[in-house]
Amino acid sequence: MLEVRELTVCAGTFRLREVSLRVEPGRCHAVLGPSGCGKTTLLHGVLGLRPVESGSVTLNGREITRWPVERRGMGYVPQELGLFPHLTVRENIRYGLEARGCRGAEWERWMEELVDVTGLGGLLDRRPNQLSGGERQRVALVRALAFRPKLVLLDEPFAALNESLRRELWWLLRTLQHRHGLTVLLVTHDLAEAYVLADRVTVLLEGRVIQQGDKAAVYGRPAAPAVAQFLGVETLQPGRVLAAGQGLVTVEVGRARLQALGDAQPGESVLVSIRAEDVLLAGEAGGGSSARNRLPARVLRVDPGHPLWRVELDAGFPLTALVTRPACEELGLAPGQSVQAWIKAPAVHLIRAEACGRGESGLFRTGGRALLSRGPEG
Amino acid sequence: MMNDAGIGGSPSDRERPGSQGRRSFAPTVLAAWAVLVVYAGLIAAALTFVEPGGLRSVLSSPRTWYSVRLSLAAATAASVLGLLCALPAGYALSRHRFRGRGWVETVLELPMVVSPAALGAMLLMAFSHPAGQWLQEHGVRFVFTVAGVVLAQFVTVLGMMVRLAKTAFDGVPVELETVARTLGASPARVFRTVTLPLARRELAAALVLGWAKALGEFGATIMIAGTMAMRTETLPIAVYLRLSAADLPGAAALIVLLVIAGLGALICVRWLSGGRSHA
């Protein structure tokens, strides 16, 4: 188990401030954030590549904050992979075993298994410059896993690959992780990657932890406007609480009223965050639905996309929905058409102004205004 | 993946807009040729003075062969010593930010801008100080000795070799060393198994260049070691002595030897830095 407590790391003019996180054994934890948010600095602090200003790093109950890199027993795959160009694949993946003096039949069996699972068997005598991108990635992964590290650190490991190769490697990493109970700390700016691989997520913005928790909770219920913006929440609108009680909140957004779960004070300003895939579209006549919010809406624009089509609506406020192509055709969606937008109350997430923390009320305002002023053209 | 043909190689290896696929010929090419003409002309001028008789007398003289042996041995010793110092110093300059780093980098250029004669004179002055004299009496004698020849060459080539070693280490990505450390290798092991093998061609080139420069060293050597026949007479000094004695054929013959060694070294360096086995 990795435990990072209030870690402050200085990297030039940039400073990572009091970051705390914990990776349970056998779990994958993703640190998510845009480039320049301090993700790599955090990894370097954990690895011991940068001096720690304050705070501590504990691995399996042992404080290792000031230990030298080579004694920490962490497997590391950097963004550029760092394959040794002068060594063959075999020499690359055995480097850690040689350096640590791991010898014996048990290690050989483990190496064979790793090579088998990753399909590197036929490439062992090649050099890194004779490998494809996906193969290089596998070699780097196997090399980091070969000495059975207590923790595996991955820095945007699959960023350079195309979509299908990336998915294949995600699957491979997940298989390895589950089969061998690997503890993984992953750093990425890719939402999909974090969602597929991680159990828990830490959102890092400008060197600070903004939100931490189960990936579904972070994804669906961003704690701050900056998180919502980074996660690409499609509908983010300022609103005012009209009434609250029994866990149900009524919010006025533009000309519409929405019901949401949660608690807030009447009169309070909030930001309403709705993921586009939670918006269901129905014909004007409508039908039976348990959704609490049924908003009459006018279609402003339909963007064909893959795999889902994006529909911009005026529902009293700008609202975005994602629908499948068949659904789009069935409803005959076209600009100017009237439809009903159904949104279940739990899908309407409220970000409270107080929850936005120090120095972020600005983000709160600009976030809202920017989205308000955004016309049908987006 | 990027197209490998598009990157790497010097600009002149690539097709450039405007050249329309032809071999480019610009007025600047004339200047480049002029450089060749200058040096080829100099060599040709020396060759015109080579005559069979002079060549034979030079090649049969034990004094010449002493100079050849002394030059080869001293240049080898000076460049190997230089490399031994350049390895740690170049590595430190490439990898670490430390107090006085800027000064060290500036001083590396000193032998290049201060005349070698001045450098040799400074050595001589250093050894006339009490501390220098003590070293002469209780350690190695440098003034007018072979050790002085080696020292003069060492001092002249050290700066350049440190700079070349730094450049060689700069070419090894720090990240590879980082990864090796995470894999459990100690810094010494990382240096031996990752840094050194990846920099070895450039380091070899540094050694050859240092050797060639030491071989041709004249100013500093003559200051501290003098011109003693069969003692401290290196090839460049032999050229100087024969020229002073108006023995042009003899000087030309020695120059041929020097040019052959120098060109050989340069071809060796081109081969070392040109054909990279990996990267």
XYZ file of C-alpha atoms in Angstrom:
657
model
C 0.000 0.000 0.000
C 1.237 3.455 -0.886
C 0.428 6.374 1.331
C 1.377 9.908 0.371
C 0.853 12.510 3.092
C 0.807 16.240 2.416
C 3.595 15.969 -0.087
C 5.098 19.265 -1.245
C 7.587 19.017 -4.094
C 9.329 21.884 -5.845
C 10.104 21.634 -9.550
C 11.639 24.871 -10.761
C 9.046 27.590 -10.384
C 6.284 25.008 -10.075
C 5.247 23.646 -6.723
C 3.150 20.619 -5.936
C 1.273 21.516 -2.765
C 0.354 19.188 0.071
C -0.865 16.299 -1.999
C -2.233 13.342 -0.061
C -3.372 10.092 -1.553
C -3.498 6.437 -0.745
C -3.332 3.433 -3.060
C -4.735 0.269 -1.515
C -2.908 -2.992 -2.235
C -3.953 -4.563 -5.521
C -5.711 -1.414 -6.684
C -5.133 1.074 -9.444
C -5.249 4.735 -8.559
C -5.297 7.359 -11.311
C -4.052 10.909 -10.901
C -5.976 12.870 -13.470
C -5.256 16.367 -14.664
C -4.343 18.519 -17.660
C -0.707 18.797 -18.712
C 1.235 21.039 -16.369
C -0.906 20.242 -13.332
C 1.959 18.526 -11.527
C 1.190 14.878 -12.219
C 4.711 13.992 -13.266
C 6.178 16.023 -10.407
C 4.047 13.961 -8.039
C 5.367 10.728 -9.545
C 8.925 12.028 -9.291
C 8.351 12.874 -5.639
C 7.029 9.376 -4.947
C 9.908 7.786 -6.890
C 12.531 9.893 -5.147
C 13.686 11.663 -8.292
C 12.981 15.081 -6.819
C 13.705 16.210 -3.303
C 10.612 16.423 -1.144
C 10.116 19.744 0.634
C 7.679 18.452 3.222
C 5.289 15.585 3.750
C 5.966 11.873 3.580
C 5.803 8.816 1.352
C 5.052 5.473 3.000
C 5.177 2.141 1.170
C 3.837 -0.978 2.859
C 4.127 0.659 6.268
C 7.689 1.904 5.812
C 8.500 5.562 5.482
C 10.705 5.947 2.418
C 10.539 9.707 1.847
C 14.330 10.085 1.780
C 15.326 6.686 0.418
C 17.453 6.508 -2.738
C 15.556 5.615 -5.902
C 17.109 2.182 -6.360
C 16.091 0.958 -2.910
C 12.403 1.832 -3.179
C 11.375 -1.166 -5.238
C 8.982 0.726 -7.469
C 8.476 -0.198 -11.112
C 8.351 2.862 -13.354
C 7.235 3.357 -16.937
C 7.948 6.953 -17.986
C 6.119 8.724 -20.760
C 8.975 8.176 -23.223
C 9.353 4.562 -21.996
C 13.130 4.817 -21.545
C 14.007 1.540 -23.250
C 17.774 0.996 -23.333
C 18.638 1.317 -27.037
C 21.905 -0.604 -26.749
C 20.300 -3.679 -25.206
C 18.065 -6.332 -26.726
C 14.503 -6.840 -25.537
C 15.697 -9.747 -23.412
C 18.469 -7.672 -21.830
C 16.052 -4.799 -21.304
C 13.459 -6.830 -19.443
C 16.096 -8.660 -17.400
C 17.903 -5.484 -16.373
C 16.061 -5.205 -13.065
C 16.622 -8.876 -12.233
C 20.362 -8.570 -12.882
C 20.656 -5.338 -10.926
C 18.843 -6.850 -7.954
C 20.496 -10.232 -8.191
C 17.190 -12.105 -8.658
C 18.214 -15.572 -9.799
C 16.632 -18.978 -9.722
C 13.960 -21.141 -11.279
C 11.107 -19.203 -9.733
C 12.218 -15.955 -11.353
C 12.686 -17.731 -14.693
C 9.123 -19.092 -14.511
C 7.783 -15.631 -13.702
C 9.687 -14.096 -16.648
C 8.373 -16.795 -18.961
C 4.849 -16.117 -17.819
C 5.193 -12.361 -18.336
C 6.713 -12.817 -21.784
C 3.918 -15.264 -22.617
C 1.074 -13.022 -21.502
C 2.479 -10.003 -23.319
C 3.352 -11.932 -26.460
C 6.974 -10.779 -26.558
C 8.278 -14.305 -27.157
C 9.379 -13.741 -30.754
C 10.981 -10.365 -30.124
C 13.478 -11.162 -27.386
C 16.577 -10.756 -29.548
C 15.506 -7.523 -31.217
C 16.607 -4.044 -30.278
C 14.111 -1.358 -29.274
C 14.509 0.471 -32.609
C 13.253 -2.651 -34.398
C 9.949 -2.653 -32.502
C 6.580 -1.065 -33.190
C 5.029 1.420 -30.770
C 2.820 -1.178 -29.119
C 5.678 -3.640 -28.767
C 7.908 -1.013 -27.173
C 5.132 -0.273 -24.712
C 4.891 -3.927 -23.763
C 8.633 -4.229 -23.266
C 8.633 -1.187 -20.975
C 5.732 -2.646 -18.997
C 7.301 -6.095 -18.655
C 10.627 -4.548 -17.647
C 8.915 -2.558 -14.891
C 7.019 -5.622 -13.641
C 9.839 -8.164 -13.942
C 11.366 -7.670 -10.499
C 7.959 -7.863 -8.795
C 7.821 -4.250 -7.629
C 5.760 -3.322 -4.597
C 4.210 -0.522 -6.615
C 4.022 0.248 -10.324
C 4.123 3.880 -11.454
C 2.885 4.682 -14.949
C 3.313 8.148 -16.462
C 0.898 8.579 -19.394
C 2.141 5.239 -20.610
C -0.100 4.833 -23.626
C -0.337 8.438 -24.812
C 1.625 7.847 -28.022
C -0.493 4.948 -29.272
C -3.503 4.883 -31.532
C -6.953 4.186 -30.142
C -7.213 0.446 -30.797
C -3.673 -0.325 -29.611
C -4.342 1.716 -26.507
C -7.467 -0.271 -25.702
C -5.564 -3.513 -26.214
C -2.876 -2.431 -23.774
C -5.435 -1.220 -21.245
C -6.906 -4.682 -21.327
C -3.474 -6.258 -20.963
C -2.606 -4.047 -18.013
C -5.934 -4.779 -16.321
C -5.478 -8.507 -16.816
C -1.999 -8.376 -15.335
C -3.153 -6.172 -12.502
C -6.040 -8.407 -11.509
C -4.196 -11.661 -11.983
C -1.146 -10.653 -9.984
C -2.675 -8.138 -7.608
C -0.473 -5.286 -8.812
C -0.669 -1.991 -6.978
C -0.620 0.745 -9.589
C -0.351 4.509 -9.487
C -1.232 5.878 -12.919
C -0.883 9.418 -14.117
C -2.920 10.520 -17.121
C -4.820 13.363 -18.742
C -7.028 10.876 -20.559
C -10.435 10.463 -18.934
C -11.206 7.239 -20.744
C -7.893 5.730 -19.646
C -8.494 6.627 -16.014
C -12.048 5.311 -16.242
C -11.043 1.964 -17.706
C -7.981 1.300 -15.556
C -8.505 2.970 -12.216
C -10.552 2.148 -9.170
C -10.080 5.514 -7.560
C -9.240 8.876 -9.029
C -7.469 11.991 -7.789
C -8.047 15.157 -9.789
C -4.979 17.404 -9.683
C -5.205 20.999 -10.888
C -2.395 23.557 -10.636
C -0.478 21.429 -8.175
C -3.367 20.838 -5.770
C -5.748 17.989 -5.200
C -9.226 19.252 -6.089
C -11.201 16.059 -5.774
C -10.567 12.489 -4.814
C -12.749 9.431 -4.714
C -14.370 6.568 -6.540
C -14.075 7.110 -10.291
C -17.838 7.063 -10.925
C -18.415 9.626 -8.186
C -15.735 11.960 -9.524
C -16.959 11.563 -13.073
C -20.643 12.110 -12.320
C -20.381 14.505 -9.403
C -17.489 16.922 -9.906
C -16.830 18.822 -6.689
C -15.726 22.066 -8.304
C -16.337 23.916 -11.559
C -12.722 23.446 -12.566
C -13.119 19.688 -12.213
C -16.335 19.740 -14.236
C -14.625 21.724 -16.960
C -11.634 19.420 -17.014
C -13.866 16.341 -17.105
C -15.690 17.885 -20.045
C -19.129 18.014 -18.455
C -21.264 19.132 -21.389
C -23.869 21.152 -19.525
C -22.627 23.460 -16.802
C -25.071 26.257 -15.951
C -25.461 28.698 -13.063
C -28.727 28.377 -11.127
C -30.495 29.508 -7.995
C -32.038 27.237 -5.384
C -35.786 27.898 -5.028
C -36.754 25.265 -2.489
C -35.159 22.407 -0.621
C -36.418 19.658 1.589
C -36.391 15.905 2.124
C -33.235 15.518 0.094
C -34.814 17.075 -2.978
C -33.752 20.493 -4.291
C -35.572 22.646 -6.821
C -33.264 24.866 -8.875
C -34.088 27.611 -11.327
C -31.820 27.465 -14.355
C -32.490 30.025 -17.060
C -36.222 29.832 -17.722
C -36.476 26.237 -16.526
C -36.829 24.515 -13.185
C -34.926 21.372 -12.354
C -35.178 18.941 -9.499
C -32.012 17.481 -8.071
C -30.968 15.294 -5.170
C -28.856 16.833 -2.444
C -29.118 19.565 0.046
C -28.820 23.310 -0.364
C -30.312 26.477 1.097
C -33.080 28.318 -0.745
C -31.659 31.399 -2.423
C -28.226 29.825 -2.773
C -26.253 30.128 -6.021
C -25.169 26.840 -7.527
C -23.691 25.474 -10.724
C -25.779 22.757 -12.334
C -23.745 20.013 -13.971
C -25.421 17.464 -16.276
C -23.608 14.797 -18.306
C -24.930 14.633 -21.837
C -25.446 10.867 -21.730
C -27.892 11.332 -18.827
C -30.227 13.400 -21.008
C -32.902 11.305 -22.694
C -34.824 12.710 -25.651
C -38.453 11.843 -26.455
C -40.996 13.045 -28.984
C -43.260 15.917 -28.005
C -46.086 13.570 -27.036
C -43.749 11.859 -24.658
C -44.354 8.565 -22.968
C -44.047 6.951 -19.611
C -40.873 7.777 -17.731
C -39.853 7.873 -14.123
C -37.645 10.900 -14.764
C -38.531 13.797 -12.477
C -37.404 16.418 -14.950
C -39.309 16.577 -18.223
C -38.353 19.745 -20.047
C -39.882 20.973 -23.269
C -36.936 21.787 -25.518
C -36.156 22.986 -28.998
C -33.385 21.413 -31.065
C -30.728 23.986 -31.995
C -28.183 21.789 -33.705
C -27.431 18.147 -34.405
C -23.748 17.145 -34.687
C -23.171 13.729 -36.225
C -20.418 12.090 -34.261
C -18.906 8.773 -33.449
C -20.167 6.765 -31.655
C -22.893 9.137 -30.437
C -24.533 12.138 -32.008
C -24.479 15.348 -30.063
C -27.684 17.360 -29.865
C -27.650 20.978 -28.661
C -30.962 22.043 -27.175
C -32.657 25.101 -25.767
C -34.500 23.795 -22.719
C -34.809 27.225 -21.094
C -31.036 26.989 -20.809
C -28.439 25.514 -23.174
C -28.537 21.749 -22.752
C -26.509 19.067 -24.531
C -27.632 15.491 -25.114
C -25.856 12.485 -26.614
C -28.030 10.052 -28.568
C -27.425 7.077 -30.813
C -27.835 7.497 -34.552
C -30.886 5.188 -34.726
C -32.564 7.141 -31.932
C -31.789 10.351 -33.761
C -33.358 9.011 -36.952
C -36.388 7.616 -35.141
C -37.108 10.983 -33.553
C -36.294 12.714 -36.836
C -34.203 15.275 -34.987
C -33.578 18.475 -36.904
C -32.946 22.082 -35.914
C -36.108 23.907 -34.830
C -37.928 20.748 -33.814
C -39.623 20.511 -30.419
C -38.811 17.555 -28.167
C -38.893 16.592 -24.526
C -35.686 16.242 -22.526
C -35.882 13.830 -19.631
C -33.331 13.992 -16.861
C -33.517 11.937 -13.687
C -33.026 13.917 -10.505
C -29.827 12.050 -9.455
C -28.283 13.000 -12.799
C -28.609 16.677 -11.983
C -25.517 17.448 -9.957
C -25.226 20.688 -8.010
C -21.879 22.348 -7.336
C -22.360 24.717 -4.412
C -20.644 28.072 -4.450
C -19.141 27.496 -0.977
C -17.751 24.166 -2.095
C -15.657 25.884 -4.677
C -12.954 26.682 -2.164
C -10.287 29.362 -2.023
C -9.610 31.334 -5.110
C -11.994 29.370 -7.184
C -15.066 31.564 -7.014
C -13.528 33.299 -10.032
C -13.585 30.036 -11.896
C -17.139 29.596 -10.702
C -18.201 32.904 -12.234
C -16.194 32.705 -15.438
C -17.217 29.102 -15.914
C -20.861 30.078 -15.701
C -20.603 33.178 -17.805
C -18.565 31.548 -20.495
C -21.172 28.852 -20.800
C -24.070 31.298 -20.663
C -22.666 33.458 -23.399
C -22.065 30.441 -25.559
C -24.582 30.651 -28.370
C -26.090 27.870 -30.436
C -22.875 27.794 -32.446
C -21.096 26.615 -29.309
C 5.048 7.263 -35.845
C 7.189 9.843 -37.512
C 8.784 9.246 -40.815
C 12.414 8.535 -40.071
C 13.555 9.897 -43.396
C 12.233 13.310 -42.451
C 14.246 13.696 -39.300
C 17.871 13.170 -38.453
C 20.793 13.766 -40.756
C 22.343 17.140 -41.303
C 20.357 19.697 -43.289
C 22.597 19.213 -46.288
C 21.489 15.588 -46.485
C 17.920 16.615 -47.133
C 16.128 17.919 -50.145
C 15.457 21.558 -49.645
C 12.834 23.766 -51.239
C 14.291 25.657 -54.167
C 16.867 23.039 -54.989
C 14.299 21.274 -57.208
C 15.957 17.943 -56.672
C 19.243 19.016 -58.332
C 22.569 19.058 -56.554
C 22.480 22.536 -55.117
C 25.132 24.992 -56.239
C 25.222 28.312 -54.473
C 27.960 30.946 -54.231
C 28.494 29.778 -50.665
C 29.611 26.413 -52.015
C 32.549 28.234 -53.588
C 33.564 29.407 -50.124
C 33.328 25.844 -48.845
C 35.569 24.681 -51.679
C 37.954 27.514 -50.965
C 38.486 26.073 -47.492
C 39.442 22.777 -49.047
C 41.736 24.514 -51.504
C 43.548 26.368 -48.695
C 44.434 23.218 -46.781
C 44.996 20.982 -49.794
C 47.255 23.701 -51.195
C 49.276 23.782 -47.998
C 49.751 20.037 -48.070
C 50.685 20.196 -51.742
C 53.209 22.951 -51.014
C 54.850 20.773 -48.362
C 54.864 17.796 -50.719
C 56.787 19.742 -53.361
C 59.711 19.889 -50.950
C 59.705 16.162 -50.354
C 62.562 14.588 -52.247
C 63.788 10.971 -52.163
C 67.123 11.893 -50.654
C 65.624 14.002 -47.858
C 62.997 11.388 -47.163
C 65.586 8.636 -46.963
C 67.865 10.565 -44.653
C 64.955 11.487 -42.380
C 63.548 7.974 -42.266
C 66.922 6.395 -41.572
C 67.795 8.773 -38.772
C 67.414 7.315 -35.243
C 66.665 10.836 -34.078
C 63.505 10.874 -36.258
C 62.352 7.558 -34.908
C 62.965 8.719 -31.380
C 60.716 11.717 -32.118
C 58.046 9.485 -33.629
C 58.099 7.150 -30.633
C 58.129 10.025 -28.148
C 55.278 11.801 -29.945
C 53.112 8.677 -30.102
C 53.778 7.711 -26.498
C 53.400 11.205 -25.058
C 50.201 11.930 -27.023
C 48.747 8.608 -25.939
C 49.646 9.193 -22.298
C 48.352 12.779 -22.343
C 45.064 11.886 -24.044
C 44.420 8.858 -21.819
C 45.091 10.966 -18.716
C 42.850 13.629 -20.217
C 40.040 11.136 -20.737
C 40.385 9.831 -17.182
C 39.832 13.375 -15.917
C 37.237 14.225 -18.557
C 34.954 11.281 -17.731
C 33.960 12.375 -14.202
C 34.260 16.110 -14.921
C 32.245 15.924 -18.141
C 29.619 13.820 -16.417
C 29.305 16.307 -13.568
C 28.980 19.210 -16.023
C 26.358 17.332 -18.016
C 24.228 16.131 -15.109
C 24.673 18.378 -12.103
C 24.021 21.999 -11.282
C 26.692 22.960 -8.773
C 28.449 26.004 -7.398
C 31.141 27.239 -9.771
C 29.772 25.337 -12.751
C 29.778 28.434 -14.952
C 33.403 29.141 -14.074
C 34.478 25.613 -14.882
C 32.748 25.818 -18.256
C 34.424 29.133 -19.044
C 37.868 27.928 -18.037
C 37.552 24.899 -20.341
C 37.930 27.278 -23.264
C 41.060 28.893 -21.837
C 43.625 26.686 -23.626
C 41.852 27.543 -26.871
C 41.999 31.328 -26.498
C 45.278 31.704 -24.610
C 48.239 30.857 -26.822
C 49.736 27.419 -26.080
C 53.075 29.176 -25.694
C 51.606 31.289 -22.912
C 50.157 28.167 -21.336
C 53.573 26.516 -21.411
C 55.192 29.632 -19.997
C 52.672 29.609 -17.157
C 53.604 25.986 -16.443
C 57.259 26.947 -16.336
C 56.450 29.806 -13.945
C 54.410 27.480 -11.751
C 57.401 25.193 -11.385
C 59.715 28.029 -10.445
C 57.481 28.801 -7.456
C 58.537 27.224 -4.151
C 55.609 24.808 -4.250
C 56.439 23.842 -7.817
C 60.097 23.455 -6.981
C 59.237 21.235 -4.040
C 57.171 19.044 -6.362
C 60.079 18.912 -8.823
C 62.482 17.820 -6.121
C 60.255 15.375 -4.265
C 57.991 14.147 -7.016
C 58.315 14.185 -10.772
C 60.693 16.475 -12.624
C 58.805 18.231 -15.386
C 61.090 20.944 -16.682
C 63.046 19.710 -19.724
C 61.812 16.114 -19.332
C 59.489 13.699 -21.100
C 57.076 14.109 -18.182
C 57.056 17.802 -19.068
C 56.082 16.939 -22.653
C 53.176 14.846 -21.399
C 52.131 17.533 -18.917
C 52.201 20.266 -21.566
C 50.074 18.196 -23.935
C 47.724 17.172 -21.118
C 47.127 20.775 -20.071
C 46.473 21.803 -23.672
C 43.939 19.066 -24.452
C 42.190 18.717 -21.079
C 39.677 21.528 -21.600
C 38.645 20.313 -25.020
C 38.323 16.732 -23.843
C 36.152 17.697 -20.872
C 33.908 19.665 -23.215
C 33.657 16.746 -25.646
C 32.922 14.333 -22.798
C 30.182 16.636 -21.522
C 28.619 16.720 -24.996
C 28.877 12.939 -25.168
C 27.015 12.562 -21.866
C 24.476 15.207 -22.890
C 23.502 12.842 -25.688
C 22.425 10.142 -23.220
C 18.870 10.847 -22.041
C 18.747 11.308 -18.259
C 15.531 9.322 -18.324
C 17.387 6.132 -19.226
C 19.522 6.550 -16.123
C 16.422 7.256 -14.065
C 14.709 4.098 -15.267
C 17.829 2.053 -14.594
C 17.864 3.360 -11.018
C 14.210 2.455 -10.488
C 15.115 -1.033 -11.690
C 17.488 -1.284 -8.741
C 20.857 -0.307 -10.229
C 23.249 1.741 -8.106
C 24.580 4.978 -9.647
C 27.898 3.259 -10.397
C 26.133 0.374 -12.112
C 23.956 2.781 -14.093
C 27.088 4.565 -15.290
C 28.761 1.319 -16.280
C 25.784 -0.385 -17.947
C 23.805 2.502 -19.436
C 25.662 5.820 -19.625
C 29.076 4.584 -20.708
C 27.901 2.165 -23.430
C 25.585 4.805 -24.898
C 28.266 7.498 -24.923
C 31.137 5.264 -25.950
C 31.409 6.351 -29.594
C 31.471 10.024 -28.706
C 33.928 9.346 -25.889
C 36.152 7.410 -28.268
C 35.968 10.345 -30.672
C 36.973 12.654 -27.813
C 39.967 10.425 -27.099
C 41.073 10.391 -30.739
C 40.683 14.168 -31.120
C 42.575 14.728 -27.866
C 45.300 12.390 -29.086
C 45.590 14.198 -32.423
C 45.700 17.597 -30.763
C 48.357 16.370 -28.304
C 50.381 14.942 -31.184
C 50.496 18.317 -32.897
C 51.115 20.315 -29.696
C 54.127 22.620 -30.023
C 53.940 25.892 -28.091
C 53.448 24.577 -24.565
C 55.822 21.672 -25.103
C 58.714 23.799 -26.283
C 58.260 26.166 -23.316
C 58.472 23.575 -20.571
C 60.378 20.725 -22.190
C 62.692 22.580 -24.534
C 64.187 21.188 -27.736
C 66.591 18.538 -26.543
C 67.382 16.002 -29.240
C 66.747 12.406 -28.171
C 65.152 13.782 -24.983
C 62.174 16.048 -25.530
C 62.136 16.425 -29.291
C 58.590 15.615 -30.425
C 57.647 15.592 -34.116
C 56.418 19.223 -34.254
C 59.572 20.337 -32.479
C 61.632 18.292 -34.920
C 59.902 20.134 -37.769
C 60.791 23.430 -36.135
C 64.423 22.424 -35.599
C 64.903 21.185 -39.172
C 63.314 24.358 -40.497
C 65.620 26.474 -38.343
C 68.533 24.587 -39.842
C 67.165 25.346 -43.327
C 66.606 21.616 -43.951
C 63.405 22.006 -45.960
C 63.253 18.435 -47.376
C 63.701 17.033 -43.873
C 60.974 19.273 -42.451
C 58.660 18.331 -45.336
C 59.208 14.629 -44.708
C 58.307 15.058 -41.025
C 55.263 17.117 -41.989
C 54.099 14.240 -44.169
C 54.244 11.971 -41.112
C 52.258 14.477 -39.030
C 49.644 14.991 -41.742
C 49.174 11.248 -42.142
C 48.628 10.794 -38.395
C 46.313 13.812 -38.185
C 44.204 12.882 -41.219
C 43.978 9.315 -39.943
C 42.655 10.600 -36.626
C 40.106 12.851 -38.333
C 38.839 10.030 -40.540
C 38.574 7.888 -37.430
C 36.501 10.584 -35.676
C 34.223 10.994 -38.685
C 33.628 7.280 -38.722
C 32.976 7.207 -34.961
C 30.485 10.075 -34.956
C 28.937 9.285 -38.328
C 27.803 5.686 -38.217
C 25.813 5.396 -35.028
C 24.888 1.810 -34.306
C 21.758 2.894 -32.496
C 19.737 6.017 -31.576
